[in-house]
CSV table of C-alpha atoms in Angstrom, one decimal:
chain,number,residue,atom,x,y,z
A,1,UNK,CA,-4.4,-2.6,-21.5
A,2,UNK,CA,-2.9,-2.2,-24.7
A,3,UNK,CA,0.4,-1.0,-23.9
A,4,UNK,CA,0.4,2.9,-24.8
A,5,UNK,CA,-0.3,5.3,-22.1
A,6,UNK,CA,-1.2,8.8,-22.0
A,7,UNK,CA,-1.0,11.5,-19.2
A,8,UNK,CA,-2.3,13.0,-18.1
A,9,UNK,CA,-5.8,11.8,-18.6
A,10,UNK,CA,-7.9,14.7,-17.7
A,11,UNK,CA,-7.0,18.6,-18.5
A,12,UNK,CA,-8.9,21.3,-17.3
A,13,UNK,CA,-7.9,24.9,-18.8
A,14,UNK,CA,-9.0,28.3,-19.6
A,15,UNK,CA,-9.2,29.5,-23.5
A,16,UNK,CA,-6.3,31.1,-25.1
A,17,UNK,CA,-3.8,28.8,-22.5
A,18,UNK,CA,-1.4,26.1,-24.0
A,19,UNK,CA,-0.8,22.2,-23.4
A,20,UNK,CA,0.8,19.6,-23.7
A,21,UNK,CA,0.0,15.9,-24.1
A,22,UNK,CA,2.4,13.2,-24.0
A,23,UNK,CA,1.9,9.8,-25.3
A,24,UNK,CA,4.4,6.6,-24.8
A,25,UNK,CA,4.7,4.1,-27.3
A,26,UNK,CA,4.1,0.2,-26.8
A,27,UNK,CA,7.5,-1.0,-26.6
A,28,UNK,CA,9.1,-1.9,-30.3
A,29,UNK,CA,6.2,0.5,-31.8
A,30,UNK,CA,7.6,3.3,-34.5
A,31,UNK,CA,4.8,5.0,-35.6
A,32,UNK,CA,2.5,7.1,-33.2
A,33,UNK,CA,-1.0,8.6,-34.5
A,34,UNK,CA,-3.0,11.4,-32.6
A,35,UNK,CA,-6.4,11.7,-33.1
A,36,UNK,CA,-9.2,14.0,-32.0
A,37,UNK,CA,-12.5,12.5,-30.5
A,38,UNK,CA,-15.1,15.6,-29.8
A,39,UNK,CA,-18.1,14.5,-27.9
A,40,UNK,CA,-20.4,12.5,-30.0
A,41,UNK,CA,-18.2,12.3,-32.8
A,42,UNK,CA,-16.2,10.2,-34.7
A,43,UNK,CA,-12.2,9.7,-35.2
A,44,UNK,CA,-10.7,12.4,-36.7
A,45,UNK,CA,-7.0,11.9,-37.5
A,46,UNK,CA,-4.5,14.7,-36.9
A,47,UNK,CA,-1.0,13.7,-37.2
A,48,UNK,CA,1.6,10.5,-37.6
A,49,UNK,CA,5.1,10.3,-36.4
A,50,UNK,CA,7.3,7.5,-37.9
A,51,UNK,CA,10.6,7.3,-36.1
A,52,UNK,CA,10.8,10.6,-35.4
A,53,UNK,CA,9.6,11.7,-38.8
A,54,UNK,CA,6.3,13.5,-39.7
A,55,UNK,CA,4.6,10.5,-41.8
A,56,UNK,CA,1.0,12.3,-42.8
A,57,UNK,CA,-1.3,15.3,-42.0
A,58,UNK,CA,-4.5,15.4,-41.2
A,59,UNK,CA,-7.2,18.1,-40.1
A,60,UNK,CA,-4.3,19.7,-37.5
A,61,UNK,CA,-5.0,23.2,-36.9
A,62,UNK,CA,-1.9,25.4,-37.3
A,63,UNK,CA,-2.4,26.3,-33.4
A,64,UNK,CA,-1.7,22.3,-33.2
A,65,UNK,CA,1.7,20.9,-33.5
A,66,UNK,CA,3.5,17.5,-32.3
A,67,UNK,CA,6.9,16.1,-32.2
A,68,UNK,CA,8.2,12.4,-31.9
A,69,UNK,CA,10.7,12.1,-29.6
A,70,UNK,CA,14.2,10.2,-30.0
A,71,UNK,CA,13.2,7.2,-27.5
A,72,UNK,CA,9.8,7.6,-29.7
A,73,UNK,CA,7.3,8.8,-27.1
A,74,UNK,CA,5.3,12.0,-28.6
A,75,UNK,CA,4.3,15.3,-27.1
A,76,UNK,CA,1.0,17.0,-28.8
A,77,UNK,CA,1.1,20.8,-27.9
A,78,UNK,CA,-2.1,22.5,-28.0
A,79,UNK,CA,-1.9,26.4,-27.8
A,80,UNK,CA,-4.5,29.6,-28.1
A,81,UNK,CA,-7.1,27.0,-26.8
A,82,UNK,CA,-10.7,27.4,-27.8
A,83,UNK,CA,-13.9,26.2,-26.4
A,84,UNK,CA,-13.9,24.2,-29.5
A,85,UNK,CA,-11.0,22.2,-28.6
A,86,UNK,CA,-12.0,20.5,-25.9
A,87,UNK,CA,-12.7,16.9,-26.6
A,88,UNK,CA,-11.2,13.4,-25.8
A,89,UNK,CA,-7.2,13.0,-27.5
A,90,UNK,CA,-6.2,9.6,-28.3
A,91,UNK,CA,-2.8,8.5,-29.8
A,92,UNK,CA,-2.4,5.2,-30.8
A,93,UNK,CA,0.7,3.3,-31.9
A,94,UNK,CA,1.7,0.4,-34.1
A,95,UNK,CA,4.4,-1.8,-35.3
A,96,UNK,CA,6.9,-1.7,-38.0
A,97,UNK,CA,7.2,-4.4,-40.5
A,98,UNK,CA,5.0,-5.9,-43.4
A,99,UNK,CA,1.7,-6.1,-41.0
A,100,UNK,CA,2.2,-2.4,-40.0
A,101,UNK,CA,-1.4,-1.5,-39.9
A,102,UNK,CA,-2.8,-2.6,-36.5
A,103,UNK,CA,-2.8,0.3,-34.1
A,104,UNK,CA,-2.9,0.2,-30.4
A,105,UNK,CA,-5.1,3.0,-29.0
A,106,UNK,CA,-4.2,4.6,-25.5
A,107,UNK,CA,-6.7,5.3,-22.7
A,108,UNK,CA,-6.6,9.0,-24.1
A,109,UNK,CA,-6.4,12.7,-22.9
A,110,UNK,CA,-10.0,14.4,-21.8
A,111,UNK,CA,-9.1,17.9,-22.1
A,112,UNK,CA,-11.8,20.4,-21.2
A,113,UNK,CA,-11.3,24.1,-21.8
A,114,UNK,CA,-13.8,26.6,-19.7
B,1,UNK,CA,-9.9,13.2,-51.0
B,2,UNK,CA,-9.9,9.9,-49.0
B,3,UNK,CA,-13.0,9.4,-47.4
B,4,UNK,CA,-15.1,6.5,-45.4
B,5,UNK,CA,-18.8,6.5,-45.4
B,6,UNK,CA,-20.4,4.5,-42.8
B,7,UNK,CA,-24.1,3.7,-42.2
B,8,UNK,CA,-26.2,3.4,-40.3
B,9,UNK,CA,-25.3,6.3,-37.7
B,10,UNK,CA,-27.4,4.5,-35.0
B,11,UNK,CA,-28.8,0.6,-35.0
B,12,UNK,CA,-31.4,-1.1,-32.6
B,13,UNK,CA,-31.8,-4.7,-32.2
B,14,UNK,CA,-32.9,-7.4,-29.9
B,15,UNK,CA,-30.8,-9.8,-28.2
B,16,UNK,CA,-30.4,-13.0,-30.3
B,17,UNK,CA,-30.8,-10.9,-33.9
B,18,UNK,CA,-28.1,-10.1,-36.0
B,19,UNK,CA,-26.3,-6.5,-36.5
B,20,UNK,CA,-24.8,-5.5,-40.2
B,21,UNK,CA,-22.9,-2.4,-40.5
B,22,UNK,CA,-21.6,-1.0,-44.3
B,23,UNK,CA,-19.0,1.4,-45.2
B,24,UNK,CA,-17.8,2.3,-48.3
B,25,UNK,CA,-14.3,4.0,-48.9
B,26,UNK,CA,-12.9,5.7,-52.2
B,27,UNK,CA,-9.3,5.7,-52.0
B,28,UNK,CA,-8.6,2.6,-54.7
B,29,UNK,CA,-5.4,1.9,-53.2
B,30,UNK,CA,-6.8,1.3,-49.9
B,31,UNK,CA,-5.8,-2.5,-48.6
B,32,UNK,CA,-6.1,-2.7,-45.4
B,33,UNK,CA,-9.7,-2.8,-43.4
B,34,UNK,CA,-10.1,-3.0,-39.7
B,35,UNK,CA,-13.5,-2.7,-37.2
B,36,UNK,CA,-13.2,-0.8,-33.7
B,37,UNK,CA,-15.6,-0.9,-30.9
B,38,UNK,CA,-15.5,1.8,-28.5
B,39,UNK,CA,-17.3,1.6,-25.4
B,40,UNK,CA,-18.5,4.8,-23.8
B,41,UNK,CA,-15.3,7.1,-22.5
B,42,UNK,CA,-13.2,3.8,-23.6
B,43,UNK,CA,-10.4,3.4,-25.8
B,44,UNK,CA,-11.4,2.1,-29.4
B,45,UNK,CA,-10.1,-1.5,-29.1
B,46,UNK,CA,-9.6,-3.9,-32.7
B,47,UNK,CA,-12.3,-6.3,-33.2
B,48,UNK,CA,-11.9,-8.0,-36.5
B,49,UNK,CA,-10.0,-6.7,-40.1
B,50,UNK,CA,-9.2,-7.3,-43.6
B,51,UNK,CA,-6.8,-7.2,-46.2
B,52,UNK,CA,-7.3,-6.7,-49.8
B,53,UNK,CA,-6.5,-10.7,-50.6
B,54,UNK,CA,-9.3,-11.9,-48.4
B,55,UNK,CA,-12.8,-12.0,-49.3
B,56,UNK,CA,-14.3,-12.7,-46.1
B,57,UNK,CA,-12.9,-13.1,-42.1
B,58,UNK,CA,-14.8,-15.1,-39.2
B,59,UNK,CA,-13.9,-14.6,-36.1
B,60,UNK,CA,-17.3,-16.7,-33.4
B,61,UNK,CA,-19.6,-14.1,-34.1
B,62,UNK,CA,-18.1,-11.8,-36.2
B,63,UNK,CA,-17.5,-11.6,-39.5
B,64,UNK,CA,-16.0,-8.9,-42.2
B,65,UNK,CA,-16.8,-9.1,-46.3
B,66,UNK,CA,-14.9,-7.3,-48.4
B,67,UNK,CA,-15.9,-6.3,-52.1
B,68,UNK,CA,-12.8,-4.5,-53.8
B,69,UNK,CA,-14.7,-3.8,-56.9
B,70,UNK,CA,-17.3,-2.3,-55.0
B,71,UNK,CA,-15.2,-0.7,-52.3
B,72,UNK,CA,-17.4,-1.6,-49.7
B,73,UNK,CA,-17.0,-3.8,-46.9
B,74,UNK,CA,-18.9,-5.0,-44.1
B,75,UNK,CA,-19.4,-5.7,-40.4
B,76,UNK,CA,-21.8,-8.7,-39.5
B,77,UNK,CA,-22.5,-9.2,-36.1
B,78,UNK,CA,-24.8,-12.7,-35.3
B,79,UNK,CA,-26.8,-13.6,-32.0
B,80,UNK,CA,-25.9,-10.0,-30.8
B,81,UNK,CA,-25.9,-10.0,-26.9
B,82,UNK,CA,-26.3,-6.9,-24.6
B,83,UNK,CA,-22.5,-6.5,-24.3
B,84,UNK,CA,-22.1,-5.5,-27.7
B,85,UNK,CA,-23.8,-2.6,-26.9
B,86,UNK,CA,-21.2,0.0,-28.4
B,87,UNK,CA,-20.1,1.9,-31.2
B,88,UNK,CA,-18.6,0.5,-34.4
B,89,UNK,CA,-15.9,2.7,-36.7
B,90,UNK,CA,-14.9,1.0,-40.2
B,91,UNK,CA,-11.3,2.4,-41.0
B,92,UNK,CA,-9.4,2.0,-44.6
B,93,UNK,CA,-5.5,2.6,-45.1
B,94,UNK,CA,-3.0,1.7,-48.0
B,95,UNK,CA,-1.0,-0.4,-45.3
B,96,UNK,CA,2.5,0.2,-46.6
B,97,UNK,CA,5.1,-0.2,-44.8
B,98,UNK,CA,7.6,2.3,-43.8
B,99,UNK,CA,4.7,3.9,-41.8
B,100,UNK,CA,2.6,5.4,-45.0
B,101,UNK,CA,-0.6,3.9,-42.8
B,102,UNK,CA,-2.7,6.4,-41.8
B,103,UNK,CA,-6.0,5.2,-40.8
B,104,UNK,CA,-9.4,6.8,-42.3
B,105,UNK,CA,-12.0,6.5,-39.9
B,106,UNK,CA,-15.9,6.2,-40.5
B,107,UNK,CA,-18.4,8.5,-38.6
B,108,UNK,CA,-19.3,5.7,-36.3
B,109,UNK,CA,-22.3,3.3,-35.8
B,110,UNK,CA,-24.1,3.4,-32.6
B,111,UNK,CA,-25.2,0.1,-31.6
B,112,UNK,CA,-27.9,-0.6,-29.4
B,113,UNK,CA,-28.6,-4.2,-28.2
B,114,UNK,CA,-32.0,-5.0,-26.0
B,115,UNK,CA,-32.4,-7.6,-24.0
């Protein structure tokens, strides 16, 4: 157990819908990273929160967006879902400081969209 | 733009052999160098990294090079067992601090170890 967490872990919806995914934090942790796992496929990073503030971009579709919270957990809203999109969501989290690299991956989001 | 090339895509080996795995970044300022395993509908979980200073990291089994000049670095896996069945992602970041960390991940390596 590495100390994030993610609900919900499984998402079932219908195309064009929206959702939300919510990842805490281990405790002490600033920055929170979402990535996007499709089936079969590597890492691919989305977005980074560093207390509270946007921190870098990656391949986020403008249907995308996330926030960081002020008691730091995140919230990844999904919206005009596509087939496409489904795939496994993972944030991750890691700790301020000198060493700030390590990052703590959650158990992840399976979101399936029919 | 940054990228991480990572290869092979799949590996097979016997039990008892050893594993390698290569990736090769090309953002300079990279410093920072860690290995995941992800086991199948698992999270990725840290196995072994790097930093820029070090040359080389042993951890039992496992072992990362590093070649800054190069920009590639390495995953060496000895007396692979069944367990390590898996797949492998190489990541590269500038590891600053203030959070400018972001992660760049390689496609993956799909490991395959036979008994």
């Amino acid at each position: 157990d590495s100390g994030v967490t993610q609900t919900p872990k499984h998402l079932i919806t219908a195309t064009g819908q929206r959702v939300t995914l919510r990842c805490s934090p281990r405790s002490g942790d600033l920055s929170v990273y979402w990535y996007q796992q499709s089936l079969d496929q590597g890492l691919q990073f989305l977005i980074q929160y560093y207390n509270g503030e946007e921190r870098a971009k990656g391949n986020i579709l403008e249907r995308f967006s996330a926030q960081q919270f002020p008691d730091l957990h995140s919230e990844l809203n999904l919206s005009s879902l596509e087939l496409g999109d489904s795939a496994l969501y993972f944030c991750a989290s890691s700790v301020p400081g000198l060493a700030d690299n390590e990052q703590f991956f959650g158990p992840g989001t399976r979101l399936t969209v029919l | 733009g940054e990228n991480v090339e990572q290869h092979p895509s799949t590996l097979s080996v016997q039990e008892g052999d050893s594993a390698v795995i290569k990736c090769t970044y090309s953002d300079s300022a990279s410093n920072y160098f860690p290995w995941y395993k992800q086991e199948l509908g698992k999270r990725p979980q840290l196995i072994i990294d790097i930093r820029s200073n070090v040359g080389e990291k042993k951890d039992q089994r496992i072992a990362v090079t590093l070649n800054k000049t190069a920009k590639h670095f390495s995953l060496h896996i000895t007396e692979t067992q069944p367990e390590d069945s898996a797949v492998y992602f190489c990541a590269a970041s500038r590891g600053l601090s203030g959070g400018y960390n972001k992660l760049i991940f390689g496609a993956g390596t799909r490991l395959a170890v036979h008994p």
